[in-house]
Short mmCIF file of C-alpha atoms in Angstrom, two decimals:
data_model
loop_
_atom_site.label_atom_id
_atom_site.label_comp_id
_atom_site.label_asym_id
_atom_site.label_seq_id
_atom_site.Cartn_x
_atom_site.Cartn_y
_atom_site.Cartn_z
CA MET K 1 119.07 114.77 -29.20
CA LYS K 2 117.53 118.60 -28.74
CA ARG K 3 114.51 116.73 -27.20
CA SER K 4 116.43 114.91 -24.80
CA ILE K 5 117.71 118.16 -23.63
CA ILE K 6 114.82 119.87 -23.15
CA SER K 7 113.30 117.16 -21.66
CA CYS K 8 116.24 116.37 -18.72
CA ILE K 9 116.20 120.53 -18.44
CA ALA K 10 112.33 119.91 -17.58
CA LEU K 11 112.84 117.12 -15.26
CA ALA K 12 115.28 118.76 -13.33
CA THR K 13 113.48 121.83 -13.02
CA LEU K 14 110.68 119.33 -11.59
CA LEU K 15 113.02 117.78 -9.26
CA ILE K 16 114.13 121.65 -7.88
CA ALA K 17 110.33 123.02 -7.83
CA GLY K 18 109.57 119.72 -5.72
CA ASN K 19 112.45 119.85 -3.39
CA THR K 20 110.98 123.23 -1.88
CA THR K 21 108.27 120.63 -0.53
CA ALA K 22 110.27 117.78 1.00
CA ALA K 23 113.53 119.51 2.05
CA PRO K 24 115.16 117.08 5.20
CA ILE K 25 115.58 120.46 7.01
CA THR K 26 111.77 122.00 7.94
CA SER K 27 110.23 125.16 8.72
CA GLU K 28 108.74 123.51 11.98
CA TYR K 29 110.34 125.48 15.09
CA THR K 30 109.51 122.23 17.41
CA VAL K 31 112.15 120.02 19.27
CA LYS K 32 112.61 116.47 17.64
CA LYS K 33 110.56 114.25 18.56
CA ASP K 34 111.73 110.37 19.62
CA ASN K 35 110.09 109.06 16.97
CA ASP K 36 111.94 110.98 14.03
CA VAL K 37 114.87 110.25 12.55
CA ILE K 38 117.80 112.31 10.90
CA PHE K 39 120.43 111.04 7.96
CA SER K 40 122.00 111.54 4.73
CA VAL K 41 122.98 109.84 1.53
CA LYS K 42 126.24 111.28 -0.20
CA VAL K 43 126.54 110.72 -3.71
CA THR K 44 129.83 110.25 -5.77
CA ASN K 45 130.33 109.48 -9.06
CA GLY K 46 133.47 107.09 -7.61
CA GLU K 47 136.06 110.27 -7.42
CA LYS K 48 134.47 113.65 -6.66
CA PRO K 49 130.92 114.29 -4.73
CA LEU K 50 128.19 114.94 -7.42
CA LYS K 51 125.79 118.19 -6.25
CA SER K 52 122.82 118.81 -7.64
CA VAL K 53 121.55 115.18 -7.37
CA PRO K 54 117.67 114.30 -6.76
CA VAL K 55 117.80 111.26 -4.27
CA LYS K 56 114.37 109.74 -3.11
CA VAL K 57 113.28 107.53 -0.18
CA GLU K 58 110.18 105.31 -0.60
CA GLN K 59 108.56 102.79 1.35
CA GLU K 60 106.38 100.13 -0.01
CA GLY K 61 106.02 101.60 -3.35
CA ARG K 62 105.42 105.40 -1.66
CA LEU K 63 107.18 108.26 -1.71
CA ILE K 64 108.15 109.44 2.03
CA ALA K 65 111.13 112.20 1.54
CA ALA K 66 113.05 113.55 -1.08
CA SER K 67 116.49 115.85 -1.27
CA VAL K 68 118.80 117.01 -3.37
CA THR K 69 122.54 116.53 -2.67
CA GLY K 70 124.55 120.11 -1.88
CA PRO K 71 128.37 121.41 -2.85
CA SER K 72 129.60 117.88 -0.63
CA GLY K 73 127.48 115.81 -2.31
CA LYS K 74 125.36 114.75 0.43
CA ALA K 75 121.42 115.11 0.32
CA LEU K 76 119.72 115.48 4.28
CA PHE K 77 116.55 113.91 5.26
CA ASN K 78 114.17 114.43 8.67
CA ILE K 79 111.50 111.98 8.09
CA LYS K 80 109.12 112.56 11.05
CA GLY K 81 106.56 109.82 12.60
CA TYR K 82 109.31 107.33 10.85
CA ASN K 83 107.47 103.80 11.71
CA ASN K 84 110.87 101.83 11.74
CA GLY K 85 109.73 100.11 8.43
CA ALA K 86 112.31 98.76 5.92
CA VAL K 87 112.84 101.59 3.24
CA ASN K 88 114.51 101.76 -0.51
CA ILE K 89 116.78 104.82 -1.24
CA VAL K 90 116.66 105.68 -5.22
CA VAL K 91 118.95 108.00 -7.18
CA GLU K 92 118.74 109.02 -10.47
CA PHE K 93 120.51 111.54 -12.37
CA SER K 94 120.79 112.01 -16.31
CA GLY K 95 124.07 110.75 -17.85
CA TYR K 96 124.40 108.02 -14.93
CA GLU K 97 122.59 104.47 -14.40
CA LYS K 98 120.07 104.64 -11.72
CA GLU K 99 120.91 103.28 -8.24
CA SER K 100 119.09 102.16 -5.31
CA LEU K 101 119.70 100.64 -1.38
CA THR K 102 117.51 99.14 0.38
CA LYS K 103 117.61 99.13 4.60
CA SER K 104 115.82 97.77 6.85
CA SER K 105 115.64 100.47 9.24
CA LEU K 106 117.02 103.88 9.76
CA SER K 107 118.70 105.58 12.81
CA ASP K 108 120.09 109.01 13.55
CA GLY K 109 123.30 110.13 12.33
CA GLN K 110 123.51 107.39 9.47
CA VAL K 111 125.06 108.17 6.24
CA PHE K 112 124.47 106.12 3.12
CA GLU K 113 127.33 106.17 0.49
CA VAL K 114 125.72 105.71 -3.41
CA THR K 115 128.52 105.48 -6.26
CA MET K 116 126.63 106.71 -9.71
CA ARG K 117 128.18 104.75 -12.66
CA ARG K 118 128.12 107.45 -15.95
CA LEU K 119 126.21 105.86 -19.13
CA ALA K 120 127.57 105.72 -22.19
CA GLY K 121 127.20 108.30 -24.87
CA THR K 122 126.19 111.31 -22.49
CA ASP K 123 128.68 113.74 -23.61
CA ALA K 124 126.06 115.76 -25.64
CA GLU K 125 123.86 115.98 -22.58
CA SER K 126 127.21 117.81 -20.16
CA MET K 127 125.89 121.02 -21.06
CA ALA K 128 122.50 120.77 -20.08
CA THR K 129 123.37 119.03 -17.14
CA ALA K 130 126.20 121.86 -16.70
CA LYS K 131 123.09 124.27 -16.73
CA VAL K 132 120.76 122.06 -14.63
CA ASN K 133 123.61 122.52 -12.19
CA GLU K 134 124.31 125.94 -12.49
CA MET K 135 120.25 126.26 -11.80
CA GLN K 136 120.26 123.98 -8.91
CA GLU K 137 122.94 125.81 -7.35
CA LYS K 138 121.34 128.41 -6.91
CA SER K 139 118.19 127.11 -6.04
CA ASP K 140 120.23 125.23 -2.96
CA ALA K 141 121.58 128.58 -1.81
CA VAL K 142 118.70 129.99 -1.60
CA ILE K 143 116.92 127.00 0.46
CA ALA K 144 120.60 126.74 2.52
CA LYS K 145 119.79 130.57 3.30
CA GLU K 146 116.30 130.61 4.20
CA ALA K 147 116.83 126.89 6.04
CA GLU K 148 119.73 127.67 7.80
CA LYS K 149 117.52 131.18 9.13
CA LYS K 150 114.93 129.13 10.19
CA GLU K 151 117.21 126.71 11.93
CA SER K 152 118.50 129.73 13.67
CA LEU K 153 115.02 130.83 14.85
CA ALA K 154 113.88 127.43 15.81
CA THR K 155 117.23 127.28 18.03
CA LYS K 156 116.22 130.93 19.48
CA ALA K 157 112.69 129.87 20.33
CA GLU K 158 113.46 127.32 21.93
CA ARG K 159 116.67 128.99 23.86
CA ASP K 160 113.85 131.33 24.58
CA LYS K 161 110.75 129.13 26.00
CA GLU K 162 113.59 128.00 28.12
CA ALA K 163 114.58 131.36 29.83
CA ALA K 164 110.76 132.13 29.91
CA GLU K 165 110.09 128.77 31.72
CA LYS K 166 113.14 129.41 34.22
CA MET K 167 111.76 133.10 34.58
CA ARG K 168 108.78 131.65 35.45
CA GLU K 169 109.88 129.41 37.72
CA GLU K 170 112.36 132.27 39.68
CA THR K 171 109.27 134.41 39.76
CA GLU K 172 107.32 132.02 41.17
CA ALA K 173 109.82 131.66 43.99
CA MET K 174 110.28 135.61 44.26
CA LYS K 175 106.69 135.78 45.07
CA THR K 176 106.72 132.73 47.82
CA LYS K 177 109.90 135.06 49.54
CA ASN K 178 108.49 137.96 49.09
CA GLU K 179 104.99 136.26 50.87
CA GLU K 180 107.56 135.21 54.04
CA ARG K 181 108.73 138.27 54.02
CA MET K 182 105.83 139.87 54.53
CA THR K 183 104.35 137.48 56.94
CA GLU K 184 107.87 138.03 59.61
CA ALA K 185 107.55 142.04 58.97
CA THR K 186 103.83 142.09 60.04
CA GLU K 187 104.82 139.32 62.77
CA LYS K 188 107.77 141.50 63.67
CA SER K 189 105.86 144.92 63.53
CA ASP K 190 103.61 143.62 65.98
CA GLU K 191 105.86 142.33 68.52
CA ALA K 192 108.00 145.48 68.36
CA ALA K 193 104.47 148.12 68.99
CA GLU K 194 103.50 145.19 71.61
CA ARG K 195 106.89 145.90 73.37
CA ALA K 196 107.15 149.65 72.60
CA LYS K 197 103.23 150.17 74.32
CA GLU K 198 104.76 148.17 77.47
CA SER K 199 108.03 149.91 77.97
CA ALA K 200 105.97 153.57 77.28
CA GLU K 201 103.56 152.37 80.25
CA ARG K 202 106.40 151.16 82.58
CA ALA K 203 107.93 154.39 81.81
CA GLU K 204 105.17 156.85 82.54
CA ALA K 205 104.06 154.64 86.00
CA ALA K 206 108.04 155.37 86.89
CA ARG K 207 107.97 158.89 85.84
CA LYS K 208 104.57 159.35 87.73
CA ALA K 209 106.11 157.62 90.89
CA ALA K 210 109.22 159.78 90.92
CA GLU K 211 107.09 162.78 90.25
CA GLU K 212 105.04 161.81 93.48
CA ALA K 213 108.08 160.96 95.66
CA ARG K 214 109.68 163.79 94.10
CA ILE K 215 106.62 166.62 95.47
CA ALA K 216 106.43 164.81 99.02
CA ARG K 217 110.45 164.81 99.35
CA ASP K 218 110.63 168.27 98.26
CA GLN K 219 107.39 169.55 100.62
CA GLU K 220 108.92 167.33 103.44
CA ALA K 221 112.35 169.10 103.06
CA SER K 222 110.92 172.52 102.94
CA GLU K 223 109.02 171.67 106.49
CA ARG K 224 111.75 170.51 107.66
CA ALA K 225 114.06 173.49 107.02
CA ALA K 226 111.34 175.71 107.78
CA ALA K 227 110.65 174.21 111.55
CA ALA K 228 114.66 174.05 111.59
CA ARG K 229 114.92 177.71 110.99
CA GLU K 230 112.17 178.61 113.11
CA ARG K 231 113.78 176.60 116.47
CA GLU K 232 117.08 178.41 115.34
CA ARG K 233 115.40 181.94 115.53
CA SER K 234 113.47 181.21 118.81
CA ALA K 235 116.77 179.97 120.77
CA LYS K 236 118.64 183.06 119.33
CA GLU K 237 115.78 185.23 120.70
CA GLN K 238 115.62 183.37 124.03
CA GLU K 239 119.25 183.75 124.68
CA GLU K 240 119.34 187.28 123.67
CA ALA K 241 116.04 187.84 125.87
CA ARG K 242 117.70 186.00 129.18
CA ALA K 243 121.26 187.45 129.00
CA ALA K 244 119.24 190.87 128.68
CA ALA K 245 117.28 189.95 131.82
CA ALA K 246 120.23 188.43 133.78
CA ALA K 247 121.99 191.75 133.05
CA LEU K 248 119.43 193.77 133.99
CA ALA K 249 118.39 191.88 137.21
CA ALA K 250 122.17 191.96 138.39
CA GLN K 251 122.53 195.93 137.28
CA LYS K 252 119.56 196.38 139.79
CA ASP K 253 120.64 194.21 142.03
CA LEU K 254 124.14 196.21 142.00
CA GLU K 255 122.33 199.46 142.45
CA ALA K 256 120.52 198.35 144.98
CA ALA K 257 123.39 196.94 147.22
CA GLU K 258 125.18 199.89 146.65
CA LYS K 259 122.81 202.19 148.23
CA LYS K 260 121.99 199.86 150.95
CA ALA K 261 126.13 199.95 151.32
CA GLU K 262 126.00 203.85 151.24
CA GLN K 263 122.98 203.74 153.78
CA ALA K 264 125.03 201.51 156.21
CA ALA K 265 128.02 203.38 155.93
CA LYS K 266 126.34 206.00 157.23
CA LYS K 267 125.91 203.87 160.31
CA ASP K 268 128.53 201.88 160.68
CA ALA K 269 131.16 201.97 158.10
CA LYS K 270 132.86 199.27 158.88
CA THR K 271 129.97 197.04 159.48
CA GLU K 272 128.23 198.04 156.64
CA GLU K 273 130.97 197.59 154.81
CA LYS K 274 132.00 194.15 155.79
CA GLU K 275 128.32 193.13 154.74
CA ALA K 276 128.16 195.21 151.59
CA LYS K 277 131.02 193.39 150.28
CA LYS K 278 129.45 190.03 151.67
CA MET K 279 125.98 190.97 149.47
CA ALA K 280 128.57 192.21 146.67
CA ASP K 281 129.95 188.96 146.89
CA GLU K 282 127.13 187.31 146.61
CA GLU K 283 125.56 189.39 143.77
CA LYS K 284 128.94 188.68 141.95
CA GLU K 285 128.02 184.76 142.35
CA LYS K 286 124.53 185.26 141.30
CA MET K 287 125.97 187.23 138.18
CA LYS K 288 128.40 184.16 137.38
CA GLU K 289 125.77 182.24 138.06
CA ALA K 290 123.25 183.70 135.66
CA GLU K 291 126.56 184.35 133.16
CA GLU K 292 127.36 180.54 133.25
CA LYS K 293 123.25 179.71 132.92
CA ALA K 294 123.02 182.02 130.02
CA LYS K 295 126.26 180.32 128.29
CA GLU K 296 124.77 177.15 129.02
CA GLU K 297 121.82 178.78 126.79
CA ARG K 298 123.71 179.89 124.27
CA LYS K 299 125.39 176.28 123.88
CA GLU K 300 122.29 174.52 123.42
CA ALA K 301 121.13 177.32 121.28
CA LYS K 302 124.01 176.46 119.42
CA GLU K 303 123.55 172.82 119.02
CA ALA K 304 120.21 173.48 117.76
CA ALA K 305 121.33 175.92 115.43
CA GLU K 306 123.83 173.09 114.08
CA ALA K 307 120.83 170.57 114.70
CA ALA K 308 119.04 172.53 111.91
CA LYS K 309 121.53 173.22 109.61
CA GLU K 310 122.34 169.15 109.79
CA GLU K 311 118.89 168.44 108.89
CA LYS K 312 119.03 171.25 106.22
CA LYS K 313 122.14 169.30 104.70
CA GLU K 314 119.66 165.96 104.74
CA ALA K 315 117.07 167.45 102.79
CA LYS K 316 119.53 168.99 100.15
CA GLU K 317 121.31 165.39 99.74
CA GLU K 318 117.05 163.97 99.51
CA LYS K 319 116.41 166.39 97.05
CA LYS K 320 120.07 165.89 95.44
CA GLU K 321 118.39 162.06 95.57
CA LEU K 322 115.25 163.03 93.95
CA LYS K 323 116.94 165.16 90.98
CA GLU K 324 118.77 161.66 90.12
CA GLU K 325 115.90 159.67 90.47
CA SER K 326 113.84 162.41 88.28
CA LYS K 327 116.95 162.09 85.67
CA GLU K 328 116.50 158.09 85.74
CA ALA K 329 112.65 158.72 84.95
CA LYS K 330 113.65 160.69 82.12
CA GLU K 331 116.11 158.43 80.87
CA LEU K 332 113.32 156.15 80.90
CA GLU K 333 110.99 158.27 79.24
CA LYS K 334 113.79 158.67 76.37
CA GLU K 335 114.36 155.20 75.97
CA ALA K 336 110.13 154.71 75.79
CA LYS K 337 110.38 157.27 72.81
CA GLU K 338 113.15 156.48 71.46
CA THR K 339 111.22 152.29 71.32
CA GLU K 340 108.02 154.32 70.11
CA LYS K 341 110.02 155.97 67.06
CA ALA K 342 111.68 152.85 66.24
CA VAL K 343 108.20 151.11 66.00
CA LYS K 344 106.73 154.12 63.66
CA ALA K 345 109.85 153.53 61.79
CA GLU K 346 109.31 149.81 61.60
CA ASP K 347 105.78 150.48 60.45
CA ALA K 348 106.80 152.82 57.97
CA PHE K 349 108.83 149.76 56.83
CA ALA K 350 106.06 147.48 56.29
CA LYS K 351 104.02 150.16 54.27
CA ASP K 352 107.21 150.37 52.26
CA GLN K 353 107.51 146.58 51.68
CA GLU K 354 103.82 146.36 50.97
CA LYS K 355 104.71 149.00 47.87
CA LEU K 356 107.55 146.62 47.41
CA ASN K 357 105.64 143.61 46.93
CA GLU K 358 103.03 145.79 44.94
CA ARG K 359 105.41 146.41 42.08
CA PHE K 360 106.65 142.82 42.63
CA SER K 361 103.47 141.44 41.88
CA LYS K 362 103.08 143.79 38.86
CA LEU K 363 106.25 142.51 37.31
CA ASP K 364 104.81 138.85 37.69
CA ASP K 365 102.05 139.86 35.76
CA ARG K 366 103.81 141.41 33.43
CA GLN K 367 106.12 138.25 32.98
CA ARG K 368 103.14 135.86 33.07
CA LYS K 369 101.55 138.52 30.23
CA LEU K 370 105.42 137.64 28.39
CA ASN K 371 105.24 134.16 28.89
CA GLU K 372 101.46 133.92 27.21
CA ASP K 373 102.73 135.79 23.95
CA GLN K 374 105.71 133.56 24.00
CA LYS K 375 103.70 130.64 24.38
CA LYS K 376 101.52 132.01 21.57
CA LEU K 377 104.32 132.94 19.20
CA ASP K 378 106.01 129.96 19.16
CA LYS K 379 102.43 128.00 18.53
CA ASP K 380 102.32 130.32 15.76
CA ARG K 381 105.07 129.34 14.31
CA LYS K 382 104.63 125.46 14.17
CA LYS K 383 101.77 126.49 12.56
CA ASP K 384 103.46 127.95 10.06
CA LYS K 385 105.68 125.37 8.48
CA LYS K 386 106.21 126.94 5.23
CA GLY K 387 107.56 129.64 6.91
CA LYS K 388 105.14 132.45 5.26
CA HIS K 389 105.22 134.34 8.41
CA THR K 390 108.80 134.12 9.08
CA GLU K 391 109.64 137.80 9.13
CA LYS K 392 106.74 138.98 11.32
CA HIS K 393 107.46 136.46 14.24
CA ALA K 394 110.85 137.43 14.04
CA LYS K 395 109.73 141.06 14.52
CA ASP K 396 107.12 139.58 17.30
CA GLN K 397 110.25 138.04 18.86
CA GLU K 398 112.47 140.68 19.05
CA LYS K 399 109.85 142.60 20.68
CA ILE K 400 108.97 139.95 23.11
CA ASP K 401 113.22 139.90 23.97
CA LYS K 402 113.07 143.78 23.93
CA ASP K 403 110.23 143.46 26.58
CA GLN K 404 111.68 140.44 28.69
CA GLN K 405 115.02 143.17 28.87
CA LYS K 406 113.12 146.11 30.01
CA LEU K 407 111.36 143.89 32.53
CA ASP K 408 114.70 142.14 34.11
CA GLU K 409 116.20 145.97 34.79
CA ASP K 410 112.74 146.64 36.67
CA ARG K 411 112.80 143.31 38.49
CA LYS K 412 117.03 144.07 39.37
CA LYS K 413 116.09 147.92 40.20
CA LEU K 414 113.16 146.68 42.07
CA GLU K 415 115.60 143.90 44.17
CA GLU K 416 118.29 146.85 44.81
CA ASP K 417 115.16 148.63 46.46
CA GLN K 418 114.41 145.77 48.29
CA LYS K 419 118.17 145.30 49.49
CA LYS K 420 117.97 149.11 50.65
CA LEU K 421 114.91 148.68 52.80
CA ASP K 422 116.40 145.43 54.43
CA LYS K 423 119.18 147.30 55.48
CA LYS K 424 117.42 150.22 57.02
CA ARG K 425 115.65 147.77 58.80
CA LYS K 426 117.72 145.89 60.27
CA LYS K 427 119.84 148.89 61.35
CA ASN K 428 116.60 150.11 62.60
CA LYS K 429 116.18 146.35 64.69
CA LYS K 430 119.61 147.45 66.33
CA ASN K 431 118.52 150.88 68.12
CA MET K 432 115.08 149.02 69.17
#
């Protein structure tokens, strides 16, 4: 009996050790393929589940998978590359009869139930079975924990791989969008520069024409004003000269008449008096005519002065019009300068866009490098089927995740800079 117990314990130990290479939950990080099959076998004694029971799957007399039931009595299997052939499920456990199920084929999600029948005279072996069960529980806990950890890493790796692929697609789309933005900015910058050049040429031509017209009109107005002042002075001098000459002539004639009258008075006072009176009347008439003539000349001089004044007024109005034209020319020149300023700003925006594009390109390079590191890590995980380097892979994944997070933050900041630049460019276009 003692030898039987020792043999039982040894057999259980070998089965537990063998389970590490045939566990249904593998350490691979790959996605399930179409020809893989996952199923389970539930083992009970007719009343409750049996744990730590070895279960084998054979095909044509060859072992293709093995597992051990857990606390729920279930043994999980994941057979890779299943050929859809018939299999034999064999359950052997100390104290129970050997049970087997023959299945023509297997499919995902199937659960096969096996009810074990106890052998007679197995009470003496219950202690060995309990010991085996205790050892198996500890081993199962370690295996389950490791399997859960590996499964979590596999899920995370797949999720990270999908995120990296999505990020790559977004990066390519962003790169295409940036190239389109650059092309559009270059074309618009060239158009704005051409418009600014044409506006500047028109403004310069208008300014030169206005300046030449202003100089010509100023000169013409000055000449007309000088001529008017000269005519006014000449007319005034002529009027004064004629008035003085007429007064002097009248005075001389009066003195001569008085002298003649005085002489005639001596001869014939009456006759001479009449003649003197006649002569005086004649002289008075002459003085009246001279006065009328002087008055007419004064009128002409006044009219000439008014004409000169009118010409001066017209010259002043022309000067005002010229000033308005000069103002318009300055406004055109100001508009040209503003356009030129907007064009320079657009050039500056284009340079800023080039810098942003360079930064986007560097981010793309960093993303490609991270994608390559992720692919390499996924490949290493796939090769490490026994999970010897699981801890190292976890650290490498953590580093990649941190680098990806930093890259995402940099990209978000760069996109904010792009939005600010687009806003400035839109505001500048309104001023053009």
